[in-house]
PDB file of C-alpha atoms in Angstrom:
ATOM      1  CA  UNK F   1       0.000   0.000   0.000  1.00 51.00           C
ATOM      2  CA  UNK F   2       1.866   2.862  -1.186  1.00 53.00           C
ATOM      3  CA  UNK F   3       0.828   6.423   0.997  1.00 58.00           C
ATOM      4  CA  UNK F   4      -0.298   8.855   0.012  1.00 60.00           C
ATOM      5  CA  UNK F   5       1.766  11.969  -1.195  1.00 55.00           C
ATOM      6  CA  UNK F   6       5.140   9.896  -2.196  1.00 57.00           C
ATOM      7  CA  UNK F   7       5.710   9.440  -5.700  1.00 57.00           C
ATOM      8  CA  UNK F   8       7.450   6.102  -7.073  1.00 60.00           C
ATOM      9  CA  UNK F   9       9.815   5.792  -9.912  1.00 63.00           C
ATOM     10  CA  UNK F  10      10.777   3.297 -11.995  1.00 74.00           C
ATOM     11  CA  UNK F  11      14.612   2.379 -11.686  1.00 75.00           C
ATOM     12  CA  UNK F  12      14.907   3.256 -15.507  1.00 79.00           C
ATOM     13  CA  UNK F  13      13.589   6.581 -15.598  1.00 78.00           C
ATOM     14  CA  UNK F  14      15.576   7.571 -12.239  1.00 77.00           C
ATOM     15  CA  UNK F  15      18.461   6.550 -14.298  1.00 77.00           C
ATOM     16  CA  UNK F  16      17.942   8.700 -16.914  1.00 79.00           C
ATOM     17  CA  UNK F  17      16.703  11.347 -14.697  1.00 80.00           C
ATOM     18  CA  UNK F  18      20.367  11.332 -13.442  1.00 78.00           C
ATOM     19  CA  UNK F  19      21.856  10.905 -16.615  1.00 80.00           C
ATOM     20  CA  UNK F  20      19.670  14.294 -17.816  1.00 77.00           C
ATOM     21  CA  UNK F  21      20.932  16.383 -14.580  1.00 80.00           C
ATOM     22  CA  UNK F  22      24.408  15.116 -14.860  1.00 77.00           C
ATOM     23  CA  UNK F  23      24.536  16.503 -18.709  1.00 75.00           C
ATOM     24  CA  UNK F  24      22.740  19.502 -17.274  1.00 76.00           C
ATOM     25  CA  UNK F  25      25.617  19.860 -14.965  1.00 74.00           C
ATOM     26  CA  UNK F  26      28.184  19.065 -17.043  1.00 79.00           C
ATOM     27  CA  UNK F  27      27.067  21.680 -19.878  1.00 76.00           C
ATOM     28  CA  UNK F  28      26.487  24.412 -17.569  1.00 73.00           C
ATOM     29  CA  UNK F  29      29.927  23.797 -16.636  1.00 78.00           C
ATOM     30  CA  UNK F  30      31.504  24.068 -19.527  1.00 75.00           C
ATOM     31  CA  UNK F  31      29.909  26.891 -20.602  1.00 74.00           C
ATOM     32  CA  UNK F  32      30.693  29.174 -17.733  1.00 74.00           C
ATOM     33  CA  UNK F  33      34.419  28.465 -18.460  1.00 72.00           C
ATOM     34  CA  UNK F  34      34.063  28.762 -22.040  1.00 69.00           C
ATOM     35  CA  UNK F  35      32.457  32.506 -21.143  1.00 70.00           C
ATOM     36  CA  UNK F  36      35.104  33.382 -19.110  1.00 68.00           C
ATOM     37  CA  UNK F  37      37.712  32.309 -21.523  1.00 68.00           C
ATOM     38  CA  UNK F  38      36.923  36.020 -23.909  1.00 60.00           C
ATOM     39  CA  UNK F  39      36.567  38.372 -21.257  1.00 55.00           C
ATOM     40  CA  UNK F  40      38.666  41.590 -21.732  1.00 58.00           C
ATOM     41  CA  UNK F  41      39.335  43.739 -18.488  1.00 58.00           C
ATOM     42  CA  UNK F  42      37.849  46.875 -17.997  1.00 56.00           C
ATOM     43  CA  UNK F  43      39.474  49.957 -19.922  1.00 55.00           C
ATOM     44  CA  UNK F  44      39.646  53.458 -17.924  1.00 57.00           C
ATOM     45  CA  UNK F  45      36.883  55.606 -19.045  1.00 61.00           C
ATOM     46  CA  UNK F  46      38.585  57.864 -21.900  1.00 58.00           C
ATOM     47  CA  UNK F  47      41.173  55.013 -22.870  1.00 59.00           C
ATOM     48  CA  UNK F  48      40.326  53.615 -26.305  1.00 58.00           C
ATOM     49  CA  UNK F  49      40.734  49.475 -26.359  1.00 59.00           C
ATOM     50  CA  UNK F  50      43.726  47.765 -27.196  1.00 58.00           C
ATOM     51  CA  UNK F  51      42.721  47.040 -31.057  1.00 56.00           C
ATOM     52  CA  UNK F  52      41.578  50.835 -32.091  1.00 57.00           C
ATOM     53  CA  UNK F  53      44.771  52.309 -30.009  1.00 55.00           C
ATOM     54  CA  UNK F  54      47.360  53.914 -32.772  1.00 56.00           C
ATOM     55  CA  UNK F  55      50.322  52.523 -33.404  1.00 56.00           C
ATOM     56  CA  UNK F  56      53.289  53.786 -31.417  1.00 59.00           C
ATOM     57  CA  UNK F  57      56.254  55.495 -33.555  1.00 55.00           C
ATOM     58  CA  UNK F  58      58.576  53.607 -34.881  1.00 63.00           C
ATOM     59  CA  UNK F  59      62.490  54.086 -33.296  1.00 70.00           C
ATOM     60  CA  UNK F  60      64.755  54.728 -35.354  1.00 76.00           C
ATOM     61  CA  UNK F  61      67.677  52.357 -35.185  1.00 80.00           C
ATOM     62  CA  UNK F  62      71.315  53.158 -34.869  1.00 88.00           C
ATOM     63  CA  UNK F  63      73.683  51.879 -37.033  1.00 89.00           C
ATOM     64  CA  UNK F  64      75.767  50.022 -34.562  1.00 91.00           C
ATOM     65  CA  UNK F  65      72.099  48.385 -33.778  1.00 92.00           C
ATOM     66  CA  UNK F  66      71.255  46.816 -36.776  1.00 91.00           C
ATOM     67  CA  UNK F  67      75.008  45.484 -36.582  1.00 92.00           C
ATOM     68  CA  UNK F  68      74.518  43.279 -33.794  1.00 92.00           C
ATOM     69  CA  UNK F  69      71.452  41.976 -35.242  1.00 90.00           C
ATOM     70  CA  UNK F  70      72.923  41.238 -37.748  1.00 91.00           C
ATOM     71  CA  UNK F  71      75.984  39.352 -36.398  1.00 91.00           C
ATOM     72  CA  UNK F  72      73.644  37.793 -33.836  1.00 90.00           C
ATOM     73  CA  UNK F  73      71.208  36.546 -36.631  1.00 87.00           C
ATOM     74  CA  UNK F  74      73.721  35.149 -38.553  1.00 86.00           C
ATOM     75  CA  UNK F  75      77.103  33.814 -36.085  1.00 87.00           C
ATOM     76  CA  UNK F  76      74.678  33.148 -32.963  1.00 87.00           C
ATOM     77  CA  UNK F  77      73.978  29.252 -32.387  1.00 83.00           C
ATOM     78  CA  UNK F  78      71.898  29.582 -28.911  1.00 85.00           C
ATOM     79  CA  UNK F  79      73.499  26.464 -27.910  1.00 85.00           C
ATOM     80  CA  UNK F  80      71.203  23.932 -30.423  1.00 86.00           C
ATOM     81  CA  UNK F  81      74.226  22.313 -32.523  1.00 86.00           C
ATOM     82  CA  UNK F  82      73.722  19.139 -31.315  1.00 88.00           C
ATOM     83  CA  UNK F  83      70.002  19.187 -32.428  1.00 89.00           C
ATOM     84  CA  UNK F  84      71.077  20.367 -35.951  1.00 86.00           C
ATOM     85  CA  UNK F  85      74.295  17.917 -36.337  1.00 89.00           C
ATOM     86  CA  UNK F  86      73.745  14.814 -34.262  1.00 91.00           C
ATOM     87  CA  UNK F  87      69.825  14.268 -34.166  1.00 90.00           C
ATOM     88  CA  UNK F  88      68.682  16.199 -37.503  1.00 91.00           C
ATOM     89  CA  UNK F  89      71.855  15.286 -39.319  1.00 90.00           C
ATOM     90  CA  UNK F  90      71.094  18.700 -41.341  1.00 88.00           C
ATOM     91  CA  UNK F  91      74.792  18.911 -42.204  1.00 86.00           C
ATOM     92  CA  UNK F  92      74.354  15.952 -43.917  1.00 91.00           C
ATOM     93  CA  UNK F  93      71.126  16.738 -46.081  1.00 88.00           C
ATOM     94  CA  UNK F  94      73.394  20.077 -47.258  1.00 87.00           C
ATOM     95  CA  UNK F  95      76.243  18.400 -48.302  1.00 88.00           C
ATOM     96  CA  UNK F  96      74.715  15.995 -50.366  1.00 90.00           C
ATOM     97  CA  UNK F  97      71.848  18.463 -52.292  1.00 90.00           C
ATOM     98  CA  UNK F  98      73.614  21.406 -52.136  1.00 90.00           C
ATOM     99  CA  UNK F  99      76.056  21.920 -54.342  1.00 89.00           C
ATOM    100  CA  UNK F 100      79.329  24.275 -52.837  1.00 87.00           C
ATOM    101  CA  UNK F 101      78.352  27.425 -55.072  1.00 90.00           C
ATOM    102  CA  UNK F 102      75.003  27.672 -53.743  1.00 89.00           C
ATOM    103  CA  UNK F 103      76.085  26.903 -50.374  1.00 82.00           C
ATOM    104  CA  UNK F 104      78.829  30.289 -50.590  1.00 85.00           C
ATOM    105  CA  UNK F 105      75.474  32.510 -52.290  1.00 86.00           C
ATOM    106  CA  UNK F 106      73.592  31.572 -49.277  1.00 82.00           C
ATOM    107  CA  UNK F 107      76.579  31.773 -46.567  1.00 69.00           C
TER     108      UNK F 107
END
């Protein structure tokens, strides 16, 4: 004799019942983080955002400058010779499809 004022539920549907608020869960979730992934911060009143702000002047370089970046760019190893020589075996590769004329054009 069931009383009165519970309700019964079949095993199956409390299953899916669970399954429904789990997804529920799950997909309110995700969504909240996904929201909160392209928030901006607030800009000062007056202060234009970051993608309509001008560009700033260019410096001008000094001679001596564009030097070092230039020796830097081309002497400078950083320390990776071992990736180029012993695991890439680049050196390799250039001495057998490059032929020496090229390789002096290109330095």
């Amino acid at each position: 004799m069931a009383i009165q004022g519970t309700h019964t539920t079949d095993p199956t549907q409390r299953k899916t019942q669970v399954r429904v608020s789990a997804l529920a869960l799950i997909m309110f979730t995700a969504a909240t983080a996904l929201s909160a992934c392209g928030t901006t911060k607030p800009t000062a009143e007056g202060t234009p955002p970051a993608g309509t702000a001008e560009p700033q002047a260019k410096q001008e370089s000094s001679a001596a400058e564009i030097a070092e970046g230039q020796r830097v760019f081309r002497f400078e190893t950083f320390g990776d010779e071992q990736l180029w020589t012993d695991k890439l075996r680049l050196n390799e590769v250039v001495e057998k499809n490059v032929d020496p004329t090229t390789a002096l054009k290109v330095g």
